[in-house]
Amino acid sequence: MADGAVQPVERQLPTEEARDLLALVRELVQREIAPHAADEEAAGRFPRELFALLSESGLLGLPYDSAFGGGDQPYEVYLQVLEELAAARLTVGLGVSVHSLSCHALAGYGTKEQRAEHLPRMLGGKLLGAYCLSEPSSGSDAASLRTKAVRDGDDWVLTGTKAWITHGGVADFYTVLARTGGEGAKGVTAFLVPGDAEGLSAAAPEKKMGMSGSPTAQLHFDGVRVPDARRLGDEGQGFAIALSALDSGRLGIAACAIGVAQAALDEALTYATERRQFGRPIADFQGLRFMLADMATQIEAGRALYLAAARLRDAGKPFSKQAAMAKLLCTDAAMKVTTDAVQVLGGYGYTADFPVERYMREAKVLQIVEGTNQIQRMVIARHLAGPDSR
Ligand SMILES: Cc1cc2nc3c(=O)[nH]c(=O)nc-3n(C[C@H](O)[C@H](O)[C@H](O)COP(=O)(O)OP(=O)(O)OC[C@H]3O[C@@H](n4cnc5c(N)ncnc54)[C@H](O)[C@@H]3O)c2cc1C
């Protein structure tokens, strides 16, 4: 049979600078992230110092304007960096994606003064962000959120509970969506809340199926006072801001999913060429060869779709439908590919001695976060057929 050595991913990158960037990321991943991923995930350890290192290396603000400390990289390049990070450790790839999501409201809707004051530290000052939309009783129906912000002189006073917050309790700043007006999407406003604000506290992190190193926690706002200067965008504009952040964020999730799937395929390929049964490498058997071929095809299709959506975004064209399609296809592919990788490894795949069981547990969450895959289908259908007439 042919040599089954794992080949590096063939990437289409627009510039020499982008190729150098990816090479730097691969080197950093091999040196700092991959060697510790399995042990730290098993121990549930959050690698705060890695995020400081990524920030120092300019990797926490890649798609943002260099005038504010960003990296000026096209989205198609930023997403491929995320893919490499997530392939080594999803806690890190997803963490960078969430950080980027949490900077979106300020970068896109903040005033010039707000951006000048906060963005440089958020993008390259070793600060870590979190994005607070979900609540215990509002997930998919995010516009029904109840956390309140009430005006008091020059301040706003926030009261309520946010749920499922990635980096909850460890973030330096929180982009928070709160209700300042009546019911529904039009009554929501965005705020930038410092992590050490008085009255802000985090519950113990959730005990999750995977990504144990990434803290996910409820956040309690008990009369948290923030000045009006920390309101992002207009009053009532918050939900539109949240959705626009999610369009971009979903592409980050898609890229992370392809990273996890690629890592699972690489592991399965290596194993299948080494493991022998019936006197031959198991990679000789057509039953497995077809499975590996399907896995590789789903990964390439997913990568092509998220890159096509990213290129629309980079060209300033609408990309919301394509972002939902990419999130749906890439995360479903990751679930299928990681499940098949466990199958390729047989009984060994079901043990913690190999990383494929971790990849399978990690893939599951990607079908849920930033809009479940049912919600992605609703978004796509709305683009195709208009709003639901009920
Ligand atoms: C590890 C993790 C990290 C997260 N990080 C963050 C974060 O940083 N910030 C944040 O704000 N949120 C975060 N979330 C929350 C996440 O976005 C929500 O879990 C998700 O949006 C789904 O909401 P829910 O869990 O309340 O499920 P529900 O909305 O209660 O949905 C339950 C089920 O019903 C389905 N469903 C709901 N409505 C419909 C419908 N109309 N049609 C068809 N099916 C439907 C859903 O698809 C799902 O299968 C995180 C979640 C997890 C698990």
Coordinates of C-alpha atoms and ligand atoms in Angstrom, one line a residue:
M1 CA 0.0 0.0 0.0
A2 CA 1.0 3.7 -0.4
D3 CA 3.0 5.4 2.3
G4 CA 0.4 6.7 4.7
A5 CA 2.6 9.4 6.4
V6 CA 0.6 12.4 7.4
Q7 CA 1.1 15.3 5.1
P8 CA 1.0 18.9 6.2
V9 CA -2.3 20.7 5.3
E10 CA -2.0 22.4 1.8
R11 CA -3.1 25.9 2.6
Q12 CA -4.1 28.6 0.2
L13 CA -2.7 31.8 1.7
P14 CA -2.9 35.2 0.0
T15 CA 0.6 36.6 0.9
E16 CA 4.1 35.7 1.9
E17 CA 3.4 37.5 5.2
A18 CA 0.5 35.1 5.8
R19 CA 2.7 32.1 5.0
D20 CA 5.3 33.3 7.5
L21 CA 2.5 33.8 10.0
L22 CA 1.2 30.3 9.7
A23 CA 4.8 28.9 9.9
L24 CA 5.3 30.8 13.2
V25 CA 2.0 29.6 14.5
R26 CA 2.8 25.9 13.7
E27 CA 6.2 26.3 15.5
L28 CA 4.5 27.9 18.5
V29 CA 1.9 25.2 18.6
Q30 CA 4.5 22.4 18.5
R31 CA 6.6 24.0 21.2
E32 CA 4.1 25.4 23.6
I33 CA 0.6 24.0 23.1
A34 CA 0.5 20.4 21.7
P35 CA 2.9 18.8 24.2
H36 CA 0.8 19.7 27.2
A37 CA -2.7 19.6 25.7
A38 CA -3.8 16.0 26.8
D39 CA -2.5 16.3 30.4
E40 CA -3.8 19.8 31.0
E41 CA -7.3 18.9 29.6
A42 CA -7.4 15.8 31.8
A43 CA -6.5 18.0 34.7
G44 CA -9.0 20.7 33.7
R45 CA -6.2 23.3 33.8
F46 CA -6.9 26.7 32.1
P47 CA -3.7 27.8 30.3
R48 CA -3.9 31.5 31.1
E49 CA -0.2 32.0 30.4
L50 CA -0.6 30.7 26.8
F51 CA -3.1 33.5 26.1
A52 CA -0.5 36.0 27.4
L53 CA 2.0 34.5 25.1
L54 CA -0.4 34.6 22.1
S55 CA -1.1 38.2 22.9
E56 CA 2.6 39.0 23.0
S57 CA 3.0 37.2 19.7
G58 CA 0.3 39.4 18.1
L59 CA -2.1 36.5 17.8
L60 CA -5.0 37.8 19.9
G61 CA -5.9 40.6 17.6
L62 CA -5.2 39.3 14.1
P63 CA -8.3 40.4 12.2
Y64 CA -8.4 43.9 13.7
D65 CA -7.0 47.2 12.6
S66 CA -3.3 47.8 13.3
A67 CA -4.1 51.4 14.2
F68 CA -5.6 49.9 17.4
G69 CA -3.0 47.1 18.0
G70 CA -4.5 44.5 15.7
G71 CA -2.8 42.4 13.1
D72 CA -4.5 43.7 9.9
Q73 CA -4.9 40.1 8.7
P74 CA -7.7 39.1 6.3
Y75 CA -10.3 36.8 7.9
E76 CA -9.2 33.9 5.7
V77 CA -5.8 34.1 7.3
Y78 CA -7.0 34.5 10.8
L79 CA -9.3 31.5 10.5
Q80 CA -6.5 29.3 9.3
V81 CA -4.5 30.3 12.4
L82 CA -7.5 29.4 14.5
E83 CA -7.6 26.0 12.8
E84 CA -4.0 25.3 13.7
L85 CA -4.5 26.3 17.3
A86 CA -7.7 24.2 17.7
A87 CA -6.0 21.2 16.1
A88 CA -3.5 21.3 18.9
R89 CA -6.0 22.2 21.7
L90 CA -9.6 23.3 21.3
T91 CA -9.5 25.2 24.6
V92 CA -6.9 27.6 23.0
G93 CA -8.4 27.9 19.5
L94 CA -11.9 28.4 20.8
G95 CA -10.6 30.8 23.5
V96 CA -8.9 33.0 20.8
S97 CA -12.2 32.9 18.8
V98 CA -14.2 34.0 21.8
H99 CA -11.7 36.7 22.7
S100 CA -12.0 38.0 19.1
L101 CA -15.8 37.9 19.4
S102 CA -15.7 39.9 22.6
C103 CA -13.7 42.7 20.9
H104 CA -16.1 42.9 17.9
A105 CA -18.7 45.2 19.5
L106 CA -16.1 47.8 20.5
A107 CA -14.1 47.6 17.3
G108 CA -17.2 47.8 15.1
Y109 CA -19.6 50.0 17.0
G110 CA -17.5 51.9 19.7
T111 CA -16.8 55.6 19.3
K112 CA -13.3 56.8 18.2
E113 CA -12.6 57.7 21.9
Q114 CA -13.8 54.3 23.2
R115 CA -11.7 52.4 20.7
A116 CA -8.6 54.5 21.4
E117 CA -9.0 54.0 25.1
H118 CA -9.7 50.3 25.3
L119 CA -8.9 48.4 22.1
P120 CA -5.1 48.5 22.1
R121 CA -5.0 46.7 25.5
M122 CA -7.8 44.3 24.5
L123 CA -6.0 43.3 21.2
G124 CA -2.4 43.2 22.4
G125 CA -2.2 44.1 26.1
K126 CA -2.4 40.5 27.4
L127 CA -6.1 41.1 28.4
L128 CA -8.6 38.3 27.8
G129 CA -12.2 38.8 26.9
A130 CA -15.5 37.0 27.2
Y131 CA -18.9 37.4 25.4
C132 CA -22.0 37.4 27.6
L133 CA -25.3 36.8 25.7
S134 CA -26.8 33.5 27.0
E135 CA -28.7 33.3 30.2
P136 CA -30.2 30.4 32.2
S137 CA -33.6 30.8 30.6
S138 CA -32.5 32.3 27.2
G139 CA -30.2 30.3 24.9
S140 CA -31.4 29.9 21.3
D141 CA -34.1 32.5 22.0
A142 CA -31.4 35.0 23.0
A143 CA -33.6 38.1 22.4
S144 CA -35.6 37.1 25.5
L145 CA -32.7 37.9 27.8
R146 CA -33.5 39.4 31.2
T147 CA -30.3 40.9 32.6
K148 CA -31.3 44.5 33.2
A149 CA -29.3 47.7 32.8
V150 CA -31.0 50.7 34.5
R151 CA -29.8 54.2 33.9
D152 CA -28.7 56.1 37.1
G153 CA -27.2 59.5 36.2
D154 CA -24.1 59.0 34.1
D155 CA -24.0 55.3 35.0
W156 CA -25.8 52.1 34.2
V157 CA -26.6 49.6 36.9
L158 CA -26.6 45.9 35.7
T159 CA -28.5 43.2 37.5
G160 CA -29.0 39.6 36.4
T161 CA -27.3 36.3 35.6
K162 CA -25.5 35.3 32.4
A163 CA -24.9 31.6 31.7
W164 CA -22.4 29.4 29.9
I165 CA -19.8 32.2 29.7
T166 CA -16.5 31.0 28.2
H167 CA -13.7 32.5 30.3
G168 CA -16.3 33.4 33.0
G169 CA -14.4 34.3 36.1
V170 CA -11.0 34.5 34.4
A171 CA -11.6 37.2 31.8
D172 CA -10.3 40.8 32.1
F173 CA -13.3 42.3 30.3
Y174 CA -16.9 41.2 29.4
T175 CA -18.9 42.3 26.5
V176 CA -22.4 42.1 28.0
L177 CA -25.8 42.3 26.4
A178 CA -28.5 43.7 28.8
R179 CA -32.0 44.9 28.6
T180 CA -32.4 48.7 28.7
G181 CA -35.8 48.9 27.0
G182 CA -38.9 46.9 26.4
E183 CA -39.2 43.2 25.5
G184 CA -37.6 41.6 22.4
A185 CA -34.5 42.4 20.3
K186 CA -35.0 46.2 20.2
G187 CA -34.7 46.5 24.0
V188 CA -31.1 45.3 24.2
T189 CA -27.9 47.3 24.7
A190 CA -24.2 46.3 24.7
F191 CA -21.8 47.2 27.5
L192 CA -18.1 46.7 28.1
V193 CA -17.7 45.6 31.7
P194 CA -14.3 45.3 33.4
G195 CA -13.6 41.9 35.0
D196 CA -12.9 43.4 38.4
A197 CA -16.2 45.5 38.5
E198 CA -17.8 45.6 42.0
G199 CA -20.8 43.3 42.2
L200 CA -19.6 41.0 39.5
S201 CA -19.0 37.4 40.5
A202 CA -18.6 34.0 38.8
A203 CA -20.0 30.7 39.9
A204 CA -17.9 27.5 39.9
P205 CA -17.1 26.4 36.3
E206 CA -19.5 23.9 34.8
K207 CA -18.4 20.2 34.7
K208 CA -18.4 19.5 31.0
M209 CA -18.1 16.5 28.7
G210 CA -15.0 18.0 27.1
M211 CA -12.9 21.2 26.9
S212 CA -12.4 20.9 30.7
G213 CA -9.5 23.3 30.5
S214 CA -11.8 26.1 29.2
P215 CA -13.8 27.6 32.1
T216 CA -17.5 28.0 31.4
A217 CA -19.4 29.6 34.2
Q218 CA -22.4 31.6 35.2
L219 CA -21.8 35.3 35.9
H220 CA -23.8 37.2 38.5
F221 CA -24.3 40.9 38.1
D222 CA -25.4 42.3 41.4
G223 CA -25.9 46.0 40.9
V224 CA -22.7 46.3 38.7
R225 CA -22.2 50.0 37.9
V226 CA -20.7 51.0 34.6
P227 CA -20.4 54.5 33.2
D228 CA -22.3 55.5 30.1
A229 CA -18.9 55.8 28.4
R230 CA -18.8 52.0 28.5
R231 CA -22.0 51.6 26.5
L232 CA -21.2 50.2 23.0
G233 CA -23.3 51.5 20.2
D234 CA -26.7 53.1 20.6
E235 CA -29.3 52.2 23.2
G236 CA -31.4 49.4 21.7
Q237 CA -28.7 48.5 19.1
G238 CA -27.2 45.7 21.3
F239 CA -29.0 42.7 19.7
A240 CA -28.0 43.7 16.2
I241 CA -24.4 44.1 17.4
A242 CA -24.6 40.7 19.1
L243 CA -25.8 39.0 15.8
S244 CA -23.2 40.7 13.7
A245 CA -20.5 39.5 16.2
L246 CA -22.0 36.0 15.9
D247 CA -21.8 36.0 12.0
S248 CA -18.0 36.4 12.4
G249 CA -17.8 34.2 15.4
R250 CA -19.5 31.3 13.7
L251 CA -16.7 31.3 11.1
G252 CA -14.3 31.0 14.0
I253 CA -16.2 27.9 15.3
A254 CA -16.2 26.4 11.8
A255 CA -12.4 26.8 11.6
C256 CA -11.9 25.3 15.0
A257 CA -14.1 22.4 14.0
I258 CA -12.0 21.7 10.9
G259 CA -8.9 21.9 13.1
V260 CA -10.2 19.2 15.5
A261 CA -11.3 17.1 12.6
Q262 CA -7.9 17.3 10.9
A263 CA -6.2 16.3 14.1
A264 CA -8.5 13.3 14.3
L265 CA -7.8 12.3 10.7
D266 CA -4.1 12.6 11.1
E267 CA -4.2 10.4 14.2
A268 CA -6.4 7.8 12.4
L269 CA -4.1 7.8 9.4
T270 CA -1.0 7.3 11.5
Y271 CA -2.6 4.5 13.4
A272 CA -4.1 2.7 10.4
T273 CA -0.8 2.5 8.7
E274 CA 1.0 1.1 11.8
R275 CA -1.6 -1.3 13.2
R276 CA -1.6 -4.7 11.6
Q277 CA -4.4 -7.3 11.6
F278 CA -4.7 -10.4 9.4
G279 CA -1.0 -9.9 8.5
R280 CA -1.4 -6.5 6.9
P281 CA -1.7 -2.8 8.0
I282 CA -5.4 -2.1 8.6
A283 CA -5.1 0.8 6.2
D284 CA -5.0 -1.8 3.5
F285 CA -8.6 -2.8 4.0
Q286 CA -11.1 -1.2 1.8
G287 CA -13.6 -0.8 4.6
L288 CA -11.2 1.6 6.4
R289 CA -9.7 3.1 3.3
F290 CA -13.2 4.4 2.3
M291 CA -13.8 5.7 5.8
L292 CA -10.5 7.6 5.7
A293 CA -11.3 8.9 2.2
D294 CA -14.7 10.2 3.4
M295 CA -13.1 11.8 6.5
A296 CA -10.6 13.7 4.3
T297 CA -13.3 14.8 1.9
Q298 CA -15.5 16.2 4.6
I299 CA -12.5 18.2 6.0
E300 CA -11.6 19.6 2.6
A301 CA -15.2 20.5 1.9
G302 CA -15.6 22.2 5.3
R303 CA -12.3 24.1 4.9
A304 CA -13.3 25.3 1.4
L305 CA -16.7 26.5 2.6
Y306 CA -15.5 28.4 5.6
L307 CA -12.8 30.0 3.4
A308 CA -15.3 31.0 0.8
A309 CA -17.4 32.7 3.5
A310 CA -14.3 34.4 4.9
R311 CA -13.4 35.7 1.5
L312 CA -16.9 37.2 1.1
R313 CA -16.4 38.9 4.4
D314 CA -12.9 40.1 3.4
A315 CA -14.4 41.6 0.2
G316 CA -17.0 43.5 2.3
K317 CA -19.9 41.4 0.9
P318 CA -22.7 39.9 2.9
F319 CA -21.7 36.6 4.4
S320 CA -24.2 35.8 7.1
K321 CA -25.9 32.9 5.2
Q322 CA -22.5 31.4 4.2
A323 CA -21.2 31.7 7.8
A324 CA -24.2 29.8 9.1
M325 CA -23.7 27.1 6.4
A326 CA -20.0 26.9 7.2
K327 CA -20.7 26.5 11.0
L328 CA -23.3 23.8 10.3
L329 CA -21.3 21.8 7.8
C330 CA -17.9 22.1 9.5
T331 CA -19.2 21.2 13.0
D332 CA -21.3 18.3 11.7
A333 CA -18.2 17.1 9.8
A334 CA -16.1 17.3 12.9
M335 CA -18.6 15.2 14.8
K336 CA -18.7 12.6 12.1
V337 CA -14.9 12.6 11.5
T338 CA -13.9 12.4 15.1
T339 CA -16.5 9.5 15.7
D340 CA -15.0 7.7 12.7
A341 CA -11.5 8.3 14.0
V342 CA -12.4 6.5 17.3
Q343 CA -13.7 3.6 15.1
V344 CA -10.4 3.4 13.1
L345 CA -8.5 3.0 16.3
G346 CA -10.9 0.3 17.6
G347 CA -10.7 -0.4 21.3
Y348 CA -7.6 1.8 21.7
G349 CA -9.6 4.7 20.3
Y350 CA -12.0 4.4 23.2
T351 CA -9.2 5.0 25.8
A352 CA -7.5 8.1 27.0
D353 CA -4.1 6.7 25.7
F354 CA -5.0 8.2 22.3
P355 CA -6.4 11.7 21.7
V356 CA -9.3 10.7 19.4
E357 CA -11.8 10.2 22.3
R358 CA -11.0 13.8 23.4
Y359 CA -11.5 15.1 19.9
M360 CA -14.9 13.3 19.7
R361 CA -15.9 14.9 23.1
E362 CA -14.7 18.3 21.9
A363 CA -16.4 18.2 18.5
K364 CA -19.8 17.8 20.2
V365 CA -19.8 21.2 21.8
L366 CA -19.1 22.9 18.5
Q367 CA -22.6 21.8 17.3
I368 CA -24.0 23.7 20.2
V369 CA -22.2 27.0 20.8
E370 CA -22.8 30.3 19.0
G371 CA -26.2 29.1 17.8
T372 CA -27.0 25.3 17.7
N373 CA -27.0 23.7 14.4
Q374 CA -30.8 23.8 14.4
I375 CA -30.5 27.6 14.7
Q376 CA -28.0 27.7 11.8
R377 CA -30.6 25.9 9.7
M378 CA -33.2 28.5 10.7
V379 CA -30.8 31.3 9.7
I380 CA -30.1 29.7 6.3
A381 CA -33.7 29.0 5.6
R382 CA -34.6 32.6 6.5
H383 CA -32.1 33.7 3.8
L384 CA -33.6 31.3 1.3
A385 CA -37.3 31.6 2.0
G386 CA -37.7 34.8 4.0
P387 CA -39.0 35.0 7.6
D388 CA -41.2 32.2 9.0
S389 CA -44.8 33.3 8.4
R390 CA -46.2 32.0 11.7
Ligands
LIG1 C1 -19.1 25.0 26.5 C2 -20.1 26.1 26.2 C3 -19.6 27.4 26.0 C4 -20.4 28.5 25.8 N1 -19.9 29.8 25.7 C5 -20.8 30.8 25.6 C6 -20.3 32.2 25.7 O1 -19.1 32.4 25.8 N2 -21.2 33.2 25.7 C7 -22.5 33.0 25.5 O2 -23.3 33.9 25.5 N3 -23.0 31.7 25.4 C8 -22.2 30.6 25.5 N4 -22.7 29.3 25.4 C9 -24.1 29.1 25.3 C10 -24.5 28.6 24.0 O3 -24.5 29.6 23.0 C11 -26.0 28.0 24.2 O4 -25.8 26.8 24.9 C12 -26.7 27.7 22.9 O5 -27.0 28.9 22.2 C13 -28.0 26.9 23.1 O6 -28.7 27.5 24.1 P1 -29.3 26.5 25.2 O7 -28.2 25.7 25.8 O8 -30.1 27.4 26.2 O9 -30.3 25.5 24.5 P2 -31.8 25.7 24.1 O10 -32.0 27.0 23.4 O11 -32.7 25.5 25.3 O12 -32.0 24.6 23.1 C14 -32.2 23.2 23.4 C15 -32.4 22.4 22.2 O13 -33.6 22.9 21.5 C16 -33.2 23.2 20.1 N5 -34.1 24.4 19.7 C17 -34.3 25.6 20.4 N6 -35.1 26.4 19.7 C18 -35.4 25.7 18.5 C19 -36.1 26.0 17.3 N7 -36.7 27.2 17.2 N8 -36.2 25.1 16.3 C20 -35.5 23.9 16.4 N9 -34.8 23.6 17.5 C21 -34.7 24.5 18.5 C22 -31.8 23.6 20.2 O14 -31.2 23.4 18.9 C23 -31.3 22.5 21.2 O15 -31.1 21.3 20.5 C24 -21.8 28.2 25.6 C25 -22.3 26.9 25.7 C26 -21.4 25.9 26.0 C27 -22.0 24.5 26.2

